[in-house]
Short mmCIF file of C-alpha atoms in Angstrom, two decimals:
data_model
loop_
_atom_site.label_atom_id
_atom_site.label_comp_id
_atom_site.label_asym_id
_atom_site.label_seq_id
_atom_site.Cartn_x
_atom_site.Cartn_y
_atom_site.Cartn_z
CA MET A 1 -129.76 142.92 95.02
CA SER A 2 -129.93 146.04 92.93
CA LYS A 3 -126.98 148.43 92.62
CA SER A 4 -127.52 151.84 94.75
CA ARG A 5 -125.99 155.27 93.97
CA ASN A 6 -123.93 157.12 96.75
CA PRO A 7 -126.35 158.01 99.31
CA PRO A 8 -127.64 161.51 99.12
CA VAL A 9 -126.09 163.79 101.93
CA GLY A 10 -127.50 167.21 101.85
CA ARG A 11 -130.19 167.87 104.66
CA LEU A 12 -132.85 169.00 101.86
CA ALA A 13 -132.04 166.22 99.79
CA ARG A 14 -132.66 163.63 102.53
CA LEU A 15 -135.58 165.49 103.84
CA GLY A 16 -137.25 165.48 100.45
CA LYS A 17 -136.75 161.64 100.23
CA VAL A 18 -138.26 161.17 103.60
CA ALA A 19 -141.19 163.65 102.61
CA ALA A 20 -141.74 161.73 99.36
CA LEU A 21 -141.82 158.45 101.42
CA SER A 22 -144.67 160.14 103.81
CA ALA A 23 -146.51 160.98 100.75
CA ARG A 24 -146.48 157.75 99.02
CA GLY A 25 -147.29 156.06 102.56
CA SER A 26 -150.29 158.34 102.96
CA ALA A 27 -151.56 157.37 99.39
CA GLY A 28 -150.97 153.79 100.10
CA LEU A 29 -153.20 154.14 103.15
CA ALA A 30 -155.99 155.86 101.36
CA VAL A 31 -156.00 153.15 98.76
CA ARG A 32 -155.90 150.46 101.29
CA ALA A 33 -158.81 151.97 103.20
CA LEU A 34 -160.90 152.18 99.89
CA ARG A 35 -160.08 148.47 99.05
CA LYS A 36 -161.13 147.51 102.36
CA VAL A 37 -164.43 149.20 101.95
CA ALA A 38 -164.83 147.54 98.72
CA GLY A 39 -163.71 144.21 100.33
CA SER A 40 -160.84 143.50 97.78
CA ASP A 41 -157.43 142.09 98.88
CA THR A 42 -154.88 144.81 100.23
CA GLN A 43 -151.85 142.44 100.54
CA GLU A 44 -150.27 143.67 97.18
CA THR A 45 -150.89 147.16 98.08
CA GLU A 46 -149.19 146.79 101.39
CA ARG A 47 -146.42 144.97 99.86
CA SER A 48 -145.80 147.68 96.88
CA THR A 49 -145.86 150.53 99.56
CA ILE A 50 -143.48 148.69 102.13
CA GLY A 51 -141.22 147.38 99.35
CA HIS A 52 -140.81 151.10 98.19
CA PHE A 53 -140.19 152.07 101.79
CA VAL A 54 -137.37 149.45 102.12
CA GLN A 55 -135.82 150.47 98.76
CA VAL A 56 -135.72 154.16 99.50
CA LEU A 57 -134.18 153.65 103.26
CA GLY A 58 -131.87 151.35 101.79
CA GLU A 59 -130.61 153.77 99.25
CA MET A 60 -130.41 156.66 101.91
CA LYS A 61 -128.43 154.42 104.26
CA GLY A 62 -127.40 156.39 107.52
CA ALA A 63 -129.96 157.12 110.41
CA ALA A 64 -132.89 156.75 107.91
CA MET A 65 -131.87 153.31 107.45
CA LYS A 66 -131.19 152.57 111.02
CA LEU A 67 -134.88 153.64 111.37
CA GLY A 68 -136.23 150.93 109.11
CA GLN A 69 -133.99 148.17 110.88
CA ALA A 70 -135.60 149.20 114.15
CA LEU A 71 -139.12 148.93 112.56
CA SER A 72 -137.97 145.37 111.21
CA MET A 73 -137.74 144.25 115.12
CA GLU A 74 -141.26 145.27 115.85
CA VAL A 75 -142.96 142.15 116.03
CA ASP A 76 -146.40 143.42 116.52
CA ALA A 77 -146.08 146.33 113.86
CA LEU A 78 -146.50 144.20 110.61
CA PRO A 79 -147.62 140.75 109.44
CA PRO A 80 -144.74 138.21 109.29
CA GLU A 81 -144.39 138.30 105.57
CA LEU A 82 -144.06 142.09 105.42
CA ARG A 83 -141.82 142.24 108.53
CA GLN A 84 -139.45 139.86 106.45
CA LEU A 85 -139.51 142.43 103.59
CA VAL A 86 -138.34 145.16 105.89
CA ALA A 87 -135.79 142.87 107.53
CA ARG A 88 -133.96 143.13 104.26
CA LEU A 89 -132.68 146.40 105.79
CA GLN A 90 -130.68 144.56 108.42
CA SER A 91 -127.95 143.37 105.92
CA GLU A 92 -129.42 143.52 102.44
CA ALA A 93 -129.63 147.18 101.53
CA PRO A 94 -128.90 148.17 97.87
CA PRO A 95 -124.96 148.11 97.68
CA ILE A 96 -122.89 150.68 96.10
CA ALA A 97 -120.78 149.99 92.88
CA SER A 98 -117.75 147.70 93.42
CA GLU A 99 -115.61 150.20 91.58
CA GLU A 100 -116.42 152.85 94.13
CA ILE A 101 -115.48 150.38 97.01
CA ALA A 102 -112.17 149.48 95.38
CA SER A 103 -111.37 153.04 94.97
CA ILE A 104 -112.07 153.77 98.80
CA ILE A 105 -110.01 150.82 99.75
CA GLU A 106 -106.94 151.98 97.70
CA GLU A 107 -107.55 155.80 98.97
CA GLU A 108 -107.50 154.36 102.59
CA LEU A 109 -105.05 151.65 102.39
CA GLY A 110 -102.69 152.95 99.91
CA ALA A 111 -103.15 149.84 97.42
CA PRO A 112 -105.97 148.24 95.46
CA PRO A 113 -107.64 145.15 97.24
CA GLU A 114 -106.11 142.70 94.75
CA ARG A 115 -102.54 143.73 95.95
CA LEU A 116 -103.56 143.88 99.69
CA PHE A 117 -105.39 140.52 99.80
CA ALA A 118 -104.93 137.00 98.49
CA GLU A 119 -108.42 137.16 97.53
CA PHE A 120 -111.12 139.68 97.58
CA ASP A 121 -114.86 139.29 96.59
CA PRO A 122 -116.21 142.51 94.85
CA LYS A 123 -119.60 141.12 95.45
CA PRO A 124 -120.93 142.27 99.19
CA LEU A 125 -121.66 139.83 101.90
CA ALA A 126 -123.96 142.51 103.23
CA ALA A 127 -124.87 145.90 102.86
CA ALA A 128 -125.83 148.06 105.87
CA SER A 129 -126.51 151.61 107.19
CA LEU A 130 -123.20 152.96 107.10
CA GLY A 131 -121.08 150.67 105.14
CA GLN A 132 -120.87 147.38 103.17
CA VAL A 133 -119.03 144.25 104.06
CA HIS A 134 -116.72 142.09 101.41
CA ALA A 135 -115.17 138.77 101.98
CA ALA A 136 -111.35 138.51 101.75
CA ARG A 137 -108.49 136.42 102.38
CA LEU A 138 -105.17 137.30 103.95
CA GLU A 139 -101.90 136.08 102.46
CA ASP A 140 -101.47 133.81 105.71
CA GLY A 141 -104.72 132.11 104.68
CA ARG A 142 -106.95 133.78 107.45
CA GLU A 143 -110.39 134.39 106.07
CA VAL A 144 -111.56 138.14 106.75
CA VAL A 145 -114.27 140.51 106.15
CA LEU A 146 -113.75 143.99 104.86
CA LYS A 147 -116.19 146.83 106.21
CA VAL A 148 -116.17 149.65 103.82
CA GLN A 149 -117.85 152.95 104.81
CA TYR A 150 -120.15 154.60 102.22
CA PRO A 151 -118.90 158.02 100.76
CA GLY A 152 -120.30 160.84 102.32
CA ILE A 153 -122.07 158.76 105.08
CA ALA A 154 -120.84 161.20 107.98
CA ASP A 155 -122.33 164.25 106.22
CA ALA A 156 -125.51 162.24 105.80
CA LEU A 157 -125.81 161.33 109.71
CA ASP A 158 -125.22 164.84 110.09
CA SER A 159 -128.30 166.00 107.93
CA ASP A 160 -130.43 163.33 109.41
CA PHE A 161 -129.83 164.54 112.91
CA SER A 162 -130.27 168.16 111.94
CA ASN A 163 -133.62 167.39 110.32
CA LEU A 164 -134.47 165.34 113.46
CA SER A 165 -133.80 168.31 115.75
CA VAL A 166 -136.26 170.26 113.59
CA VAL A 167 -138.89 167.50 113.95
CA ALA A 168 -138.45 167.39 117.64
CA ARG A 169 -138.81 171.11 118.03
CA ALA A 170 -141.94 170.98 115.99
CA ALA A 171 -143.45 168.03 117.85
CA GLY A 172 -142.77 169.90 121.23
CA LEU A 173 -140.24 167.68 122.37
CA THR A 174 -138.09 170.81 123.45
CA SER A 175 -141.30 172.35 125.22
CA LYS A 176 -141.14 173.51 128.86
CA LEU A 177 -142.62 170.00 129.89
CA PHE A 178 -139.97 168.06 128.30
CA ASP A 179 -136.68 169.20 126.54
CA GLY A 180 -135.57 166.28 124.32
CA ARG A 181 -132.44 168.15 122.94
CA ASP A 182 -130.16 166.19 125.44
CA TYR A 183 -131.59 162.80 123.94
CA VAL A 184 -131.17 163.89 120.38
CA GLU A 185 -127.64 165.10 120.97
CA GLU A 186 -126.95 161.75 122.72
CA LEU A 187 -128.25 159.90 119.70
CA ARG A 188 -126.24 162.07 117.38
CA ARG A 189 -123.00 161.65 119.25
CA GLU A 190 -123.09 157.78 119.68
CA ILE A 191 -124.24 157.01 116.16
CA SER A 192 -121.89 159.71 114.66
CA LEU A 193 -118.93 157.81 116.60
CA GLU A 194 -119.91 154.86 114.22
CA THR A 195 -118.14 156.42 111.29
CA ASP A 196 -114.66 155.95 113.19
CA TYR A 197 -113.55 152.61 112.35
CA LEU A 198 -110.31 152.76 114.42
CA LEU A 199 -112.74 153.17 117.48
CA GLU A 200 -114.77 150.56 116.18
CA ALA A 201 -111.60 148.14 115.87
CA GLU A 202 -110.67 149.07 119.53
CA ARG A 203 -114.31 148.27 120.67
CA ALA A 204 -114.08 144.81 118.68
CA ARG A 205 -110.85 144.11 120.40
CA ALA A 206 -112.33 144.71 123.92
CA PHE A 207 -115.61 142.51 123.18
CA HIS A 208 -113.40 139.60 121.88
CA ALA A 209 -111.76 139.55 125.13
CA LEU A 210 -114.93 140.16 127.16
CA LEU A 211 -116.72 137.25 125.22
CA ALA A 212 -113.71 134.78 124.80
CA PRO A 213 -114.01 133.24 128.28
CA GLU A 214 -117.75 132.26 127.79
CA GLY A 215 -116.70 129.70 125.37
CA ASP A 216 -119.96 129.82 123.51
CA LEU A 217 -119.78 133.49 122.54
CA LEU A 218 -117.32 135.09 120.33
CA ALA A 219 -116.63 138.33 118.42
CA PRO A 220 -114.25 138.73 115.61
CA GLU A 221 -110.82 140.20 115.95
CA PRO A 222 -109.69 143.37 113.90
CA ILE A 223 -106.60 143.38 111.78
CA PRO A 224 -105.07 146.63 112.36
CA GLU A 225 -102.65 146.43 109.29
CA ARG A 226 -105.58 146.31 107.10
CA SER A 227 -107.77 148.86 108.76
CA SER A 228 -108.09 152.59 108.66
CA SER A 229 -110.80 155.21 109.88
CA ARG A 230 -113.16 154.17 106.95
CA VAL A 231 -112.08 150.47 106.35
CA LEU A 232 -112.31 147.98 108.91
CA CYS A 233 -110.87 144.39 108.46
CA LEU A 234 -111.90 141.82 110.94
CA THR A 235 -111.49 137.82 111.08
CA ARG A 236 -114.47 136.15 109.38
CA VAL A 237 -117.28 134.31 111.38
CA ARG A 238 -119.34 131.93 109.55
CA GLY A 239 -122.87 131.42 110.54
CA GLN A 240 -126.64 132.23 109.72
CA THR A 241 -127.88 135.42 111.27
CA LEU A 242 -130.24 135.50 114.12
CA GLN A 243 -133.17 136.38 111.79
CA ARG A 244 -132.46 133.56 109.40
CA PHE A 245 -132.16 131.17 112.36
CA ILE A 246 -135.57 132.30 113.75
CA ASP A 247 -136.90 131.84 110.24
CA SER A 248 -135.67 128.30 110.13
CA ASN A 249 -138.15 127.40 112.77
CA PRO A 250 -135.61 126.06 115.38
CA ASP A 251 -136.71 123.23 117.82
CA ALA A 252 -137.38 124.39 121.56
CA GLU A 253 -133.97 123.44 122.80
CA ALA A 254 -132.20 125.31 120.18
CA ARG A 255 -134.35 128.49 120.86
CA TRP A 256 -133.56 128.24 124.53
CA ARG A 257 -129.67 128.09 123.97
CA VAL A 258 -129.75 130.90 121.55
CA SER A 259 -131.84 133.05 123.87
CA GLU A 260 -129.72 132.39 126.96
CA GLN A 261 -126.56 133.14 124.80
CA LEU A 262 -128.08 136.44 123.51
CA ILE A 263 -128.85 137.57 127.17
CA ARG A 264 -125.33 136.94 128.15
CA ALA A 265 -123.94 138.62 125.01
CA VAL A 266 -125.89 141.90 125.56
CA HIS A 267 -126.05 142.23 129.34
CA GLY A 268 -122.91 140.19 130.42
CA PRO A 269 -120.48 143.28 129.45
CA PHE A 270 -122.81 145.72 131.08
CA PHE A 271 -122.59 144.27 134.36
CA SER A 272 -119.11 143.06 134.06
CA ALA A 273 -117.32 145.88 132.35
CA ALA A 274 -119.95 148.96 132.26
CA ARG A 275 -120.33 148.90 128.44
CA ILE A 276 -123.21 147.55 126.06
CA HIS A 277 -123.73 146.79 122.39
CA ALA A 278 -126.31 149.16 121.66
CA ASP A 279 -127.31 147.84 118.09
CA PRO A 280 -128.69 144.59 118.65
CA HIS A 281 -130.76 144.09 115.55
CA PRO A 282 -130.89 140.48 114.50
CA GLY A 283 -128.50 141.26 111.55
CA ASN A 284 -125.64 141.87 114.12
CA PHE A 285 -125.71 138.17 115.54
CA LEU A 286 -124.56 134.95 114.00
CA VAL A 287 -125.53 131.66 114.95
CA THR A 288 -122.65 129.19 114.01
CA GLU A 289 -122.69 125.74 112.95
CA ASP A 290 -121.09 124.37 116.32
CA GLY A 291 -123.77 126.25 118.33
CA ARG A 292 -121.79 129.30 119.27
CA LEU A 293 -123.54 133.01 119.07
CA ALA A 294 -121.27 135.72 117.27
CA LEU A 295 -121.88 139.46 118.08
CA LEU A 296 -121.07 141.66 115.17
CA ASP A 297 -120.67 145.44 114.40
CA PHE A 298 -119.22 147.42 117.22
CA GLY A 299 -119.84 150.85 115.85
CA CYS A 300 -122.49 151.54 118.58
CA VAL A 301 -121.04 150.53 122.03
CA LYS A 302 -121.78 152.80 125.03
CA SER A 303 -120.00 152.99 128.11
CA PHE A 304 -121.46 154.02 131.50
CA ARG A 305 -120.64 155.28 134.75
CA PRO A 306 -119.91 152.84 137.42
CA ASP A 307 -122.74 154.21 139.72
CA PHE A 308 -125.45 154.04 137.08
CA VAL A 309 -124.26 150.30 136.41
CA GLU A 310 -124.50 149.39 140.06
CA ALA A 311 -128.10 151.01 140.51
CA ILE A 312 -129.43 148.98 137.63
CA ARG A 313 -127.70 145.88 139.08
CA ALA A 314 -128.99 146.48 142.64
CA PHE A 315 -132.62 146.77 141.28
CA MET A 316 -132.23 143.78 139.08
CA ARG A 317 -130.67 141.39 141.81
CA SER A 318 -133.61 142.38 144.20
CA GLU A 319 -136.03 141.35 141.46
CA VAL A 320 -134.53 137.81 140.96
CA ARG A 321 -134.14 137.43 144.63
CA GLY A 322 -137.80 138.56 145.38
CA GLU A 323 -136.20 141.21 147.88
CA ALA A 324 -137.80 144.29 148.85
CA TYR A 325 -136.78 147.43 146.72
CA GLU A 326 -137.74 151.25 146.36
CA PRO A 327 -137.80 152.08 142.77
CA LEU A 328 -138.07 155.44 143.31
CA ALA A 329 -134.82 155.67 145.38
CA GLY A 330 -133.35 153.38 142.69
CA VAL A 331 -134.20 155.60 139.66
CA ARG A 332 -132.78 158.38 141.57
CA ALA A 333 -129.63 156.71 142.17
CA ALA A 334 -129.27 155.82 138.65
CA GLY A 335 -129.28 159.67 137.87
CA PHE A 336 -133.05 160.00 136.89
CA GLU A 337 -134.81 163.37 137.83
CA VAL A 338 -138.24 162.99 139.12
CA GLU A 339 -140.61 166.23 139.14
CA LEU A 340 -143.95 164.18 140.36
CA ASP A 341 -145.64 163.75 143.63
CA GLU A 342 -144.08 160.95 145.39
CA ALA A 343 -147.16 158.85 145.47
CA ILE A 344 -147.96 159.42 141.88
CA ALA A 345 -144.21 158.54 140.98
CA ARG A 346 -144.36 155.25 142.98
CA SER A 347 -147.44 154.13 141.40
CA LEU A 348 -146.05 154.86 137.80
CA LEU A 349 -142.84 153.06 138.64
CA ALA A 350 -144.74 150.12 140.30
CA GLU A 351 -146.72 149.67 136.90
CA THR A 352 -143.36 149.92 134.93
CA VAL A 353 -141.54 147.65 137.04
CA GLU A 354 -144.26 145.01 137.01
CA ILE A 355 -144.20 144.87 133.05
CA ALA A 356 -140.40 145.24 132.64
CA THR A 357 -139.44 142.63 135.15
CA ARG A 358 -141.89 139.71 134.12
CA PRO A 359 -139.14 137.26 133.16
CA LEU A 360 -137.24 137.82 136.53
CA ARG A 361 -140.39 136.92 138.83
CA THR A 362 -140.74 133.34 137.64
CA SER A 363 -138.62 130.19 137.06
CA CYS A 364 -140.46 129.42 133.77
CA TYR A 365 -141.13 132.56 131.46
CA ASP A 366 -142.60 132.03 128.04
CA TYR A 367 -141.63 134.48 125.59
CA ALA A 368 -143.89 133.29 122.97
CA ARG A 369 -146.61 134.45 125.14
CA ASP A 370 -144.68 137.78 126.01
CA THR A 371 -146.82 140.98 125.83
CA SER A 372 -144.50 143.35 127.72
CA VAL A 373 -143.55 145.53 124.71
CA PRO A 374 -147.23 146.29 123.70
CA ASP A 375 -148.14 146.51 127.60
CA MET A 376 -145.45 149.00 128.07
CA ARG A 377 -146.51 151.14 124.99
CA ALA A 378 -150.01 151.02 126.34
CA LEU A 379 -148.71 152.60 129.64
CA GLY A 380 -146.50 155.01 128.16
CA LEU A 381 -150.06 156.19 126.17
CA ARG A 382 -151.98 156.07 129.10
CA ARG A 383 -149.58 158.00 131.58
CA THR A 384 -147.56 160.08 129.10
CA LEU A 385 -147.90 163.33 131.08
CA ASP A 386 -146.51 161.34 134.24
CA PHE A 387 -143.60 159.82 132.18
CA LEU A 388 -142.72 163.27 130.94
CA ARG A 389 -141.81 164.42 134.52
CA ILE A 390 -139.44 161.60 135.11
CA ARG A 391 -136.37 162.77 133.23
CA PRO A 392 -133.79 159.89 132.40
CA PRO A 393 -130.10 160.55 132.29
CA ALA A 394 -128.93 160.86 128.72
CA GLU A 395 -126.91 157.67 128.78
CA ALA A 396 -130.16 155.81 129.50
CA VAL A 397 -131.09 156.35 125.91
CA MET A 398 -128.58 153.93 124.75
CA LEU A 399 -129.22 151.36 127.49
CA GLY A 400 -132.91 151.39 126.42
CA ARG A 401 -131.99 150.80 122.91
CA ALA A 402 -129.82 147.86 123.74
CA VAL A 403 -132.20 146.27 126.23
CA GLY A 404 -135.38 146.93 124.08
CA GLY A 405 -133.46 145.35 121.08
CA CYS A 406 -132.58 142.44 123.15
CA ALA A 407 -136.34 142.05 124.40
CA GLN A 408 -137.57 142.17 120.91
CA ASN A 409 -135.19 139.46 119.76
CA LEU A 410 -136.14 137.30 122.74
CA ARG A 411 -139.68 137.61 121.74
CA ALA A 412 -138.96 136.64 118.01
CA LEU A 413 -137.24 133.66 119.28
CA GLY A 414 -140.19 132.74 121.41
CA ALA A 415 -138.30 130.37 124.10
CA ARG A 416 -139.51 129.09 127.33
CA GLY A 417 -137.54 128.64 130.36
CA ASP A 418 -135.99 129.78 133.55
CA PHE A 419 -134.71 133.14 132.58
CA ARG A 420 -134.56 134.36 136.00
CA SER A 421 -131.72 132.13 136.68
CA VAL A 422 -129.88 133.26 133.64
CA TYR A 423 -129.98 136.93 135.04
CA ALA A 424 -129.20 135.92 138.52
CA ARG A 425 -125.86 134.26 137.23
CA LEU A 426 -124.94 137.39 135.47
CA LEU A 427 -125.51 139.59 138.32
CA GLU A 428 -123.41 137.73 140.67
CA ARG A 429 -120.45 137.56 138.22
CA MET A 430 -120.33 141.24 137.89
CA ALA A 431 -116.58 142.44 137.78
CA PRO A 432 -115.61 143.64 141.33
CA ARG A 433 -114.15 146.73 140.04
CA VAL A 434 -117.43 148.09 138.63
CA ALA A 435 -118.93 147.70 142.22
CA GLN A 436 -115.97 149.42 143.84
CA GLU A 437 -115.77 152.41 141.38
CA ALA A 438 -119.47 153.07 142.02
CA ARG A 439 -118.71 153.03 145.77
CA SER A 440 -115.75 155.20 145.46
CA GLN A 441 -117.88 157.84 143.44
CA GLY A 442 -120.62 157.73 146.08
#
């Protein structure tokens, strides 16, 4: 793991990095095409291009690196060996110097790490998009991890989203047909909140309480006296990342167990407490030696209106029960604005629901054969203009990020079993206060 300089923070500097990546990528595509015509091997060319892509995004950190993390979850986008290379962005980005980390800790907590902890490892356990993680031990013997924010990362995020707004306008996303500014702003707002580690500590505490009753799910506890807005101290959870678990080729029983746990960890808090972990890439889950699943990194947690949750729950419950349901009324109840002829809207929603709810309509679904993600993309391309006339509420952006990421993880796990029953149990256990608040709002 090579050392990295502090990430560039200015708009032009970061845009220049992306432009250089684009140019190199285009050149790589051209060379690959020529070699294909000549019949020569292109694997090394692809590996070199993607390796450079990973290195640059890893050095940039911020939203640019999050884009790379999202790509690493795309099961169909890259061959397995190249996807593993991109997967390094989940937790193995180039770290910044240990001296810089020690300086940030002293500035934030008032003393150097060797005085604050009985033990502190200057070598990072992981280096992610907004900060890197170090192992430490408290004076009372507890193992902890220290998440230290990269210098200037808030400015880097602001630059990335300013550039994204420019790209959105250039791509026509703010045209009369579809104004995407609300969605860019939603992403900016939610991801920018990830730089507030005191807020993340509150979220970690809430998820620790939400998951503890499950028994086989857990979240680390924050240590407030060793935390600040840029340094977060949490109890340490040991295990292998979800990606490494998948790469270890586990047996069918283990795949099913972790898949079922994953659904409860991501969807459970949504239905029980109207909140969801909206950054479910494989680096944010650990499979422990005793068979539990740990959820990590609570920087991106979205809270929802109770009536929105109730609308989603009513729809999913009708699917698992095989009951009649009117999708058009359902999306409107959730806050979607529909500007299509009703017959066209119903046909579009029928196709969408058929793809999205396949695991809910059978007692034995095989995720190893799942094609819902590419099928949904194909539908989106085929009926783009129709989709542009159904406008989701801004909060649906983060729900889509969470649910889509969970689905990609389930595809990668490739388990086979009764997922319908898993969702049915979750829906029935929804905390009464969420439904009551939804009814009071109505």
